[in-house]
Short mmCIF file of C-alpha atoms in Angstrom, two decimals:
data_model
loop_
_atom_site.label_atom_id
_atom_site.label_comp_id
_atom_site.label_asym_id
_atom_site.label_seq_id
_atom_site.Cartn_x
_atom_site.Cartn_y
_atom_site.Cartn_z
CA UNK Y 98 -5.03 -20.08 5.24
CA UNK Y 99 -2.99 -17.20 7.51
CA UNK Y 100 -0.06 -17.74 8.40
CA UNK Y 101 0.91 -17.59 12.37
CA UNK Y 102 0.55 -14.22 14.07
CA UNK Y 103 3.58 -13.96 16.33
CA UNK Y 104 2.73 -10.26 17.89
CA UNK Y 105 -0.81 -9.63 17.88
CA UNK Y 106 -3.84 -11.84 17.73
CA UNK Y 107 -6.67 -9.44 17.29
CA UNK Y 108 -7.29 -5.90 16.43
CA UNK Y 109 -7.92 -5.58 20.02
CA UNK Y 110 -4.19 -6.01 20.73
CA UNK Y 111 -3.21 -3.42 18.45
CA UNK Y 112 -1.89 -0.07 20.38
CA UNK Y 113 -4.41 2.24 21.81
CA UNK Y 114 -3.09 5.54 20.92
CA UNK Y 115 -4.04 7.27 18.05
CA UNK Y 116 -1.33 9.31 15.65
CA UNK Y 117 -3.85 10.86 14.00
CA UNK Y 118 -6.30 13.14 14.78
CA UNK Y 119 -10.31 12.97 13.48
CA UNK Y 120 -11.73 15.54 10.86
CA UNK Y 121 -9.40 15.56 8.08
CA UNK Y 122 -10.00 17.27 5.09
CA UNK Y 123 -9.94 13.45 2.94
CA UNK Y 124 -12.68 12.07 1.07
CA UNK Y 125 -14.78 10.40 3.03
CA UNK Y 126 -13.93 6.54 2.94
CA UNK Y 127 -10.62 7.12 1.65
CA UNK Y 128 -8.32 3.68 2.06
CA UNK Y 129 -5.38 5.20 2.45
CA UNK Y 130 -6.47 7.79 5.38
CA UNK Y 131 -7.28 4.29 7.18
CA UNK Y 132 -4.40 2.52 6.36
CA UNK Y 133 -1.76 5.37 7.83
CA UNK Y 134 -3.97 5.52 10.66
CA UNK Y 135 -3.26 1.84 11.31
CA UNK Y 136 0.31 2.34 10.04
CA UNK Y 137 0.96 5.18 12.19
CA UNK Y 138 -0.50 3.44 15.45
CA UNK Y 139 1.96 0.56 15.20
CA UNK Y 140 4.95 2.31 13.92
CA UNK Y 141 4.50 4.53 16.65
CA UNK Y 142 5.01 8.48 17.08
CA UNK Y 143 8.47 8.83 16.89
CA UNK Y 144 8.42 9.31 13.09
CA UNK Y 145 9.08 11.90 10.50
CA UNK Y 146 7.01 11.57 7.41
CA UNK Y 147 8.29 12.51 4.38
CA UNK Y 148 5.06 12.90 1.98
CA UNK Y 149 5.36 12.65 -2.21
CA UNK Y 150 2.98 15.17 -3.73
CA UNK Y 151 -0.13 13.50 -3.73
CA UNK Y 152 -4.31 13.11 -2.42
CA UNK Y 153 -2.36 12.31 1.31
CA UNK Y 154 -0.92 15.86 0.68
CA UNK Y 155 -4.42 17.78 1.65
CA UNK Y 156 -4.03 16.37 4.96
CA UNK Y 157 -1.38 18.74 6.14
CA UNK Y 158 -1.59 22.26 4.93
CA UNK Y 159 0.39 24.74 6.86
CA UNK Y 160 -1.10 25.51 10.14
CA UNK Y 161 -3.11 22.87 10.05
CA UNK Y 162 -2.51 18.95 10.46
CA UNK Y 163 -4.01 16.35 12.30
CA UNK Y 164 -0.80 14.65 12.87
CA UNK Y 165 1.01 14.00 15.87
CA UNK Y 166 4.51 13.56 14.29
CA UNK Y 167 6.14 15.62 11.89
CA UNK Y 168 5.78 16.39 8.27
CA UNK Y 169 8.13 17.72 5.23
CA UNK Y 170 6.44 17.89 2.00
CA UNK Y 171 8.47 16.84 -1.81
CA UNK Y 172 7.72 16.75 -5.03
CA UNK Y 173 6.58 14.05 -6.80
CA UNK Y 174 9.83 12.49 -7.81
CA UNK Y 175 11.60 13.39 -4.56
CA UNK Y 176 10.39 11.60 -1.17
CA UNK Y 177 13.33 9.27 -0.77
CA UNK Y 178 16.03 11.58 -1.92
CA UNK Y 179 14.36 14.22 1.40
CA UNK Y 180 14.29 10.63 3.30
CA UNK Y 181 18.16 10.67 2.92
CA UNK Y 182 18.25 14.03 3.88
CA UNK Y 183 16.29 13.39 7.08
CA UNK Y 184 18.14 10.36 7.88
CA UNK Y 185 21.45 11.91 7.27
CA UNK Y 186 20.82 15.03 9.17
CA UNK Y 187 19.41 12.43 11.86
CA UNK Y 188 23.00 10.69 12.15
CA UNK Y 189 24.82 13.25 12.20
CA UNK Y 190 23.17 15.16 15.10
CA UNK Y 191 23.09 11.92 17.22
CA UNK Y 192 26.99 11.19 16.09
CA UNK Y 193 27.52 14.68 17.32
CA UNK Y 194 25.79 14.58 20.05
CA UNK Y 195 23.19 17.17 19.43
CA UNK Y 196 20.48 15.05 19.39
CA UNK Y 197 20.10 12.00 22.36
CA UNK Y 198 19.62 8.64 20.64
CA UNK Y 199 16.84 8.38 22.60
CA UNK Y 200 14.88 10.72 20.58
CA UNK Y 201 15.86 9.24 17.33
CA UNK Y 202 12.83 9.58 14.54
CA UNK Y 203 11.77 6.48 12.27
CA UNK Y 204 11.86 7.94 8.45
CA UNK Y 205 8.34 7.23 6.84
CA UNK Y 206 8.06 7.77 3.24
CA UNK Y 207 4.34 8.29 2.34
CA UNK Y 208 3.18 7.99 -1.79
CA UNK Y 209 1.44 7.58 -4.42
CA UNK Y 210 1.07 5.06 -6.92
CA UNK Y 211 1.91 7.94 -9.16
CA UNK Y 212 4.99 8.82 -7.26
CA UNK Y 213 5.87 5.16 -6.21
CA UNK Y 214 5.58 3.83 -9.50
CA UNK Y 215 6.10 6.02 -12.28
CA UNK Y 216 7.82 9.79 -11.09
CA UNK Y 217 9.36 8.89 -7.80
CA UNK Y 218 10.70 5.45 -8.71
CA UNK Y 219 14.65 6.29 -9.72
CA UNK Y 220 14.89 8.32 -6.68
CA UNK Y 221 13.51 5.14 -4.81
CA UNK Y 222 15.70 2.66 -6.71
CA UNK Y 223 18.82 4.96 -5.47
CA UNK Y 224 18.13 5.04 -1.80
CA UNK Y 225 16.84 0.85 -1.84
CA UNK Y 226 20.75 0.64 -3.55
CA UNK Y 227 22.29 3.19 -0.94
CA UNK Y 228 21.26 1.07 1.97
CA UNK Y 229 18.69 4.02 3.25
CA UNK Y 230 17.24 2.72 6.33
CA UNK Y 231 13.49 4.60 6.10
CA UNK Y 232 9.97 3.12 5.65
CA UNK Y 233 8.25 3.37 2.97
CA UNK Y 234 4.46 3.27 2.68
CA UNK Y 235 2.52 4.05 -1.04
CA UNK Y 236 -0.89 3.74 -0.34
CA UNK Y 237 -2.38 2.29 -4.17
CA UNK Y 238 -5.69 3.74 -5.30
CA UNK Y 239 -4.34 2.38 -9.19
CA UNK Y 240 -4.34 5.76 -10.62
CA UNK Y 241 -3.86 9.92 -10.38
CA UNK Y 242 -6.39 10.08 -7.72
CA UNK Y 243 -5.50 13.91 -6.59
CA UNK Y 244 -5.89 15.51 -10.46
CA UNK Y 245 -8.79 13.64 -11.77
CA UNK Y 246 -8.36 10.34 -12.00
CA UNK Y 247 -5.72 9.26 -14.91
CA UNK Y 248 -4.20 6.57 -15.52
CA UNK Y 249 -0.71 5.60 -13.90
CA UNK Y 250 1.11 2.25 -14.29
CA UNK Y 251 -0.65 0.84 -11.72
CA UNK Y 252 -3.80 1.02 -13.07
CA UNK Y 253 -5.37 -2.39 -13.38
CA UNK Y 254 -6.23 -4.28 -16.66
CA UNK Y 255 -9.57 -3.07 -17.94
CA UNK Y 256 -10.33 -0.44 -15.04
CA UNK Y 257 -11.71 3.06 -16.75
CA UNK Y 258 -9.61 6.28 -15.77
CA UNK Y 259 -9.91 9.56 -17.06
CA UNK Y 260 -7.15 8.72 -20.17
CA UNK Y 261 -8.46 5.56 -20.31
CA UNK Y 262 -12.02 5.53 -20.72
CA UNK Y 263 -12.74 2.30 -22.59
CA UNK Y 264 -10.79 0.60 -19.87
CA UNK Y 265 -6.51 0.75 -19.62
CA UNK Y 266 -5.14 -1.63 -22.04
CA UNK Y 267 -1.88 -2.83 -20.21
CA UNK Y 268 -1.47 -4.86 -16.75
CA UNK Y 269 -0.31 -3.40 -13.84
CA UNK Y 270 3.39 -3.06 -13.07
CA UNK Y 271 4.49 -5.22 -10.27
CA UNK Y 272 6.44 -3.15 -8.00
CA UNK Y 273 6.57 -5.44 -5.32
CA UNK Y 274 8.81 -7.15 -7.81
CA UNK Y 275 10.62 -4.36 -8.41
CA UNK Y 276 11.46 -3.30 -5.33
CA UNK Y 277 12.08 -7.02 -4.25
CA UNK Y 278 15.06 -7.23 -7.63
CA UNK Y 279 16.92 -4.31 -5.55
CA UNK Y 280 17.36 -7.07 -2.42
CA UNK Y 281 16.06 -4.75 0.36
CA UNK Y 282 15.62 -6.20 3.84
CA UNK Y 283 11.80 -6.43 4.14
CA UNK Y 284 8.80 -5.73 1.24
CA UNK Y 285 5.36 -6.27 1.81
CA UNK Y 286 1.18 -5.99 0.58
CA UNK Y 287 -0.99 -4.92 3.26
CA UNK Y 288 -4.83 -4.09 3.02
CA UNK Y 289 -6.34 -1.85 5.87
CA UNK Y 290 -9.20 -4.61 5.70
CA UNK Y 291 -6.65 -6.95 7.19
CA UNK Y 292 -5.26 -4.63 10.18
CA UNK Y 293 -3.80 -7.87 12.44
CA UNK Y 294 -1.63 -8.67 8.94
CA UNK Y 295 -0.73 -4.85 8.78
CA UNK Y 296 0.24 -4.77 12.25
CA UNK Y 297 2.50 -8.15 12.14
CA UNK Y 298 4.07 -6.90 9.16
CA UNK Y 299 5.27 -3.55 10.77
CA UNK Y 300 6.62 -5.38 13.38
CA UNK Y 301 8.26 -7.74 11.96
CA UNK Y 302 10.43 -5.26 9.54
CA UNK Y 303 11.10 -3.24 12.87
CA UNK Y 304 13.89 -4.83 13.87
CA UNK Y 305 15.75 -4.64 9.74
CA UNK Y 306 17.86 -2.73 9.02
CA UNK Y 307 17.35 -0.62 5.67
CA UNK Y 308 14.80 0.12 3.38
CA UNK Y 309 11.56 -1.26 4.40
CA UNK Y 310 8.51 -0.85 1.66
CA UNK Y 311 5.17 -1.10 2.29
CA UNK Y 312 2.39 -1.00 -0.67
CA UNK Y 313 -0.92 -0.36 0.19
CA UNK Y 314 -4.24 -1.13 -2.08
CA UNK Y 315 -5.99 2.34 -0.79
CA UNK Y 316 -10.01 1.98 -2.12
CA UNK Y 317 -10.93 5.32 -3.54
CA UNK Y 318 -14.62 6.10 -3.69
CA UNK Y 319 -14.69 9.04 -5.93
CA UNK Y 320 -12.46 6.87 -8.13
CA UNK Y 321 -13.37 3.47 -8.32
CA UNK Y 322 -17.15 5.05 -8.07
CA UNK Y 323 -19.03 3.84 -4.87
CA UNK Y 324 -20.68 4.76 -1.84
CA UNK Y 325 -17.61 5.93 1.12
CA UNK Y 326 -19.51 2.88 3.28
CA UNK Y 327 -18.49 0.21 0.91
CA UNK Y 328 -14.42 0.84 1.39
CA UNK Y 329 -14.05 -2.00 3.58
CA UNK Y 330 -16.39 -4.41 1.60
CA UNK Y 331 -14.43 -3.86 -1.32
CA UNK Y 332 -10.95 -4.32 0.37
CA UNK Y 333 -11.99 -7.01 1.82
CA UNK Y 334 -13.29 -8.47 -1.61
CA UNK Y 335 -9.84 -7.35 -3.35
CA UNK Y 336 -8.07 -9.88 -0.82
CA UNK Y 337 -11.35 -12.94 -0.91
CA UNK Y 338 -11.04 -12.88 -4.70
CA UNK Y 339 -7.19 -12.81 -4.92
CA UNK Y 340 -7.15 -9.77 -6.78
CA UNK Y 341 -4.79 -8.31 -3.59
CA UNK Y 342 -2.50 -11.22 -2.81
CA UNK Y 343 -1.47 -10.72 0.78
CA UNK Y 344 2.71 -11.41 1.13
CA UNK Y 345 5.96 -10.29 1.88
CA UNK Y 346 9.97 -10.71 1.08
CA UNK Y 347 12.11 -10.62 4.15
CA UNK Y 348 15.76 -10.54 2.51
CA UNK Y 349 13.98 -11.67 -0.99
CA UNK Y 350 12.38 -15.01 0.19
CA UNK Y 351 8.69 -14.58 -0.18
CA UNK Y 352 5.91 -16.00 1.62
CA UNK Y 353 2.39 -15.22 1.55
CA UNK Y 354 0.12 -14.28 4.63
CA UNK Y 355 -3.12 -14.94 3.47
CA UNK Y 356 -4.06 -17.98 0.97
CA UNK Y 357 -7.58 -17.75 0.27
CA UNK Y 358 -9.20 -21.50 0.29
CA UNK Y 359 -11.95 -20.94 -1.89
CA UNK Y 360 -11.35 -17.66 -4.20
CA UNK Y 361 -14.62 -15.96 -5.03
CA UNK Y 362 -15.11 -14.85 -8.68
CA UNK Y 363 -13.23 -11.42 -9.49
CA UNK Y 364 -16.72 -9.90 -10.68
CA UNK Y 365 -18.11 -9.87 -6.88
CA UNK Y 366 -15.66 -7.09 -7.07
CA UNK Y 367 -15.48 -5.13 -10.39
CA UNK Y 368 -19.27 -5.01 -10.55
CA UNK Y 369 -20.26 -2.40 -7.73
CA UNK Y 370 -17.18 -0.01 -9.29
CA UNK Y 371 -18.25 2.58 -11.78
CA UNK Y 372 -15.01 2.41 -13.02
CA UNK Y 373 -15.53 -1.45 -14.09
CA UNK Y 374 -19.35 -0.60 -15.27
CA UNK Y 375 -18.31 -0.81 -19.07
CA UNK Y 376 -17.47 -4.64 -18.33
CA UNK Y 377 -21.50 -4.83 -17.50
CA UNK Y 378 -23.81 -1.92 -19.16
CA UNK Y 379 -25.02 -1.44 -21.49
CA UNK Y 380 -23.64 -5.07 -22.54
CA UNK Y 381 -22.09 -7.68 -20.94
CA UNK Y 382 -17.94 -7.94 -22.05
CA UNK Y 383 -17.28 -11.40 -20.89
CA UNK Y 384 -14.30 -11.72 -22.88
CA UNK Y 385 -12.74 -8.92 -20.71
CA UNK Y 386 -13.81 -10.09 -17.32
CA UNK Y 387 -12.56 -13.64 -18.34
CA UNK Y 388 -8.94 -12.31 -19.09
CA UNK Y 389 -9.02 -10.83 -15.59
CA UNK Y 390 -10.06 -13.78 -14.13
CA UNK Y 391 -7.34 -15.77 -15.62
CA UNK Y 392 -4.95 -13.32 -14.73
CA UNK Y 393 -6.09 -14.20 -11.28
CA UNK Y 394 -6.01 -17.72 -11.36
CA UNK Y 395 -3.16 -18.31 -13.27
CA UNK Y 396 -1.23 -16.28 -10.30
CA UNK Y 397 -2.83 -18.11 -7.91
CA UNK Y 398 -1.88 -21.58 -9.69
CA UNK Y 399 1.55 -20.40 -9.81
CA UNK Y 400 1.43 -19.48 -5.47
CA UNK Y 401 -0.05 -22.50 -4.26
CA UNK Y 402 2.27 -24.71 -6.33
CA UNK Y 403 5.35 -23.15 -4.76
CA UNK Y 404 4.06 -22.79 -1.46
CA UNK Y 405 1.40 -25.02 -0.12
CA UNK Y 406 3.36 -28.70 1.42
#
């Protein structure tokens, strides 16, 4: 069950220009190339982005950048303390009248998991307090992605990183939940698989003012382990199995986008990641894939109960 679109209807109707140019140095199949590039086109131009230390980093090294807007690079810790910068030194040359109104820049704050959820997250929990009106966008691939694959605090239950190689003991923190505590206008999921939901979701925090935060489940296939082809499959399997629930908060009330009918079972989607293989070779773990499942479905329970009529 989706809820009604009220600005676009198909992918067809989303906006023909392109932000980004082709041939970036990214892995190929990398989620979260695909899910600024849909970002981007809806947002529009007009937009500074202010990028956390991080894989997205690679994609603009001085000369070079296949971006139409602009770009200011920050530490790990620091991308919404430099979007307060930006946004100040925005005001104040429009109040001044240095800069024409008309040529105003949207704030885009592009991280991490590692940056969103662990290193960058007081610097975050400041500006969401402050009132900052920016964008924020952290595109999720669950763990370090850029230095090798360890685990951060968004790797899932079970997954294998590079410090975690007989699978991450803990659950993954919720930061939609975190971010929704500090009562921000608008926080949302979004899966480049679903690019009408991405689109309606950009739109509809447009018009809010404030901090507007965007996370991202961005399929890695040098992470996770699979072929670049499969990145859609897979996001598209995150969301069909519930694994990715599809929602957002607009001033805290929560509703989500997508309800699947009929969930499929969470292995159609651990099984063709390497970093899941231990739950499958050389033995079979049922025990662990059955506490993910529940996980799942106990989330799911929860949802439908609160929301369906």
């Amino acid at each position: 069950m989706k809820v009604a679109r009220e600005h676009y209807r198909s992918v067809k109707d989303l906006p023909a220009d392109e932000i980004i140019a082709p041939g970036s140095p990214l892995c190929a199949g990398c989620g979260a190339l695909t899910t600024l590039r849909l970002f981007h086109k809806v947002l529009g131009g007009n937009a500074v982005v202010v990028n956390a230390a991080g894989c997205m980093t690679l994609m603009a090294t001085y000369p070079f950048t296949p971006l139409r807007s602009s770009w200011l690079y920050t530490t790990m810790a620091s991308p919404s303390a430099g979007a307060q910068g930006l946004r100040d030194a925005l005001d104040i040359l429009m109040e001044s009248g240095r800069l024409p109104k008309d040529e105003n820049l949207n704030v885009l704050v592009l991280a991490g998991d590692g940056s969103t959820l662990d290193m960058g997250l007081s610097s975050t929990s400041g500006a969401i307090h402050r009132g900052l009106d920016f964008w924020y966008l952290c595109y999720d691939n669950e763990a370090y992605g850029n230095t090798g694959f360890q685990a951060s605090s968004a790797s899932p239950l079970n997954s294998h990183t590079a410090t975690s190689p007989l699978g991450t003991p803990w659950v993954k923190k919720d930061i939609f939940e975190i971010w929704r505590s500090h009562r921000p206008p608008y926080v949302a999921t979004i899966s480049a698989h679903d690019a009408v939901d991405l689109a309606e979701k950009v739109e509809r925090a447009r018009p809010l003012r404030g901090a507007k935060l965007f996370v991202a489940l961005a399929t890695c296939p040098p992470g996770w382990g699979f072929e670049p082809a499969m990145g859609d499959d897979l996001a598209k399997l995150a969301v069909e199995t519930g694994i990715w629930p599809l929602k957002e908060a607009v001033e805290g009330s929560i509703r989500h986008t997508f309800i699947p009918e009929r969930r499929r079972p969470v292995e159609a989607y651990l099984e063709p990641q390497r970093r899941y293989r231990h739950l499958f070779q050389p033995e079979r773990r049922p025990e662990a894939i059955a506490a993910i499942q529940e996980a799942v479905d106990r989330y799911w329970d929860a949802t439908i109960a609160s929301e369906r009529p």
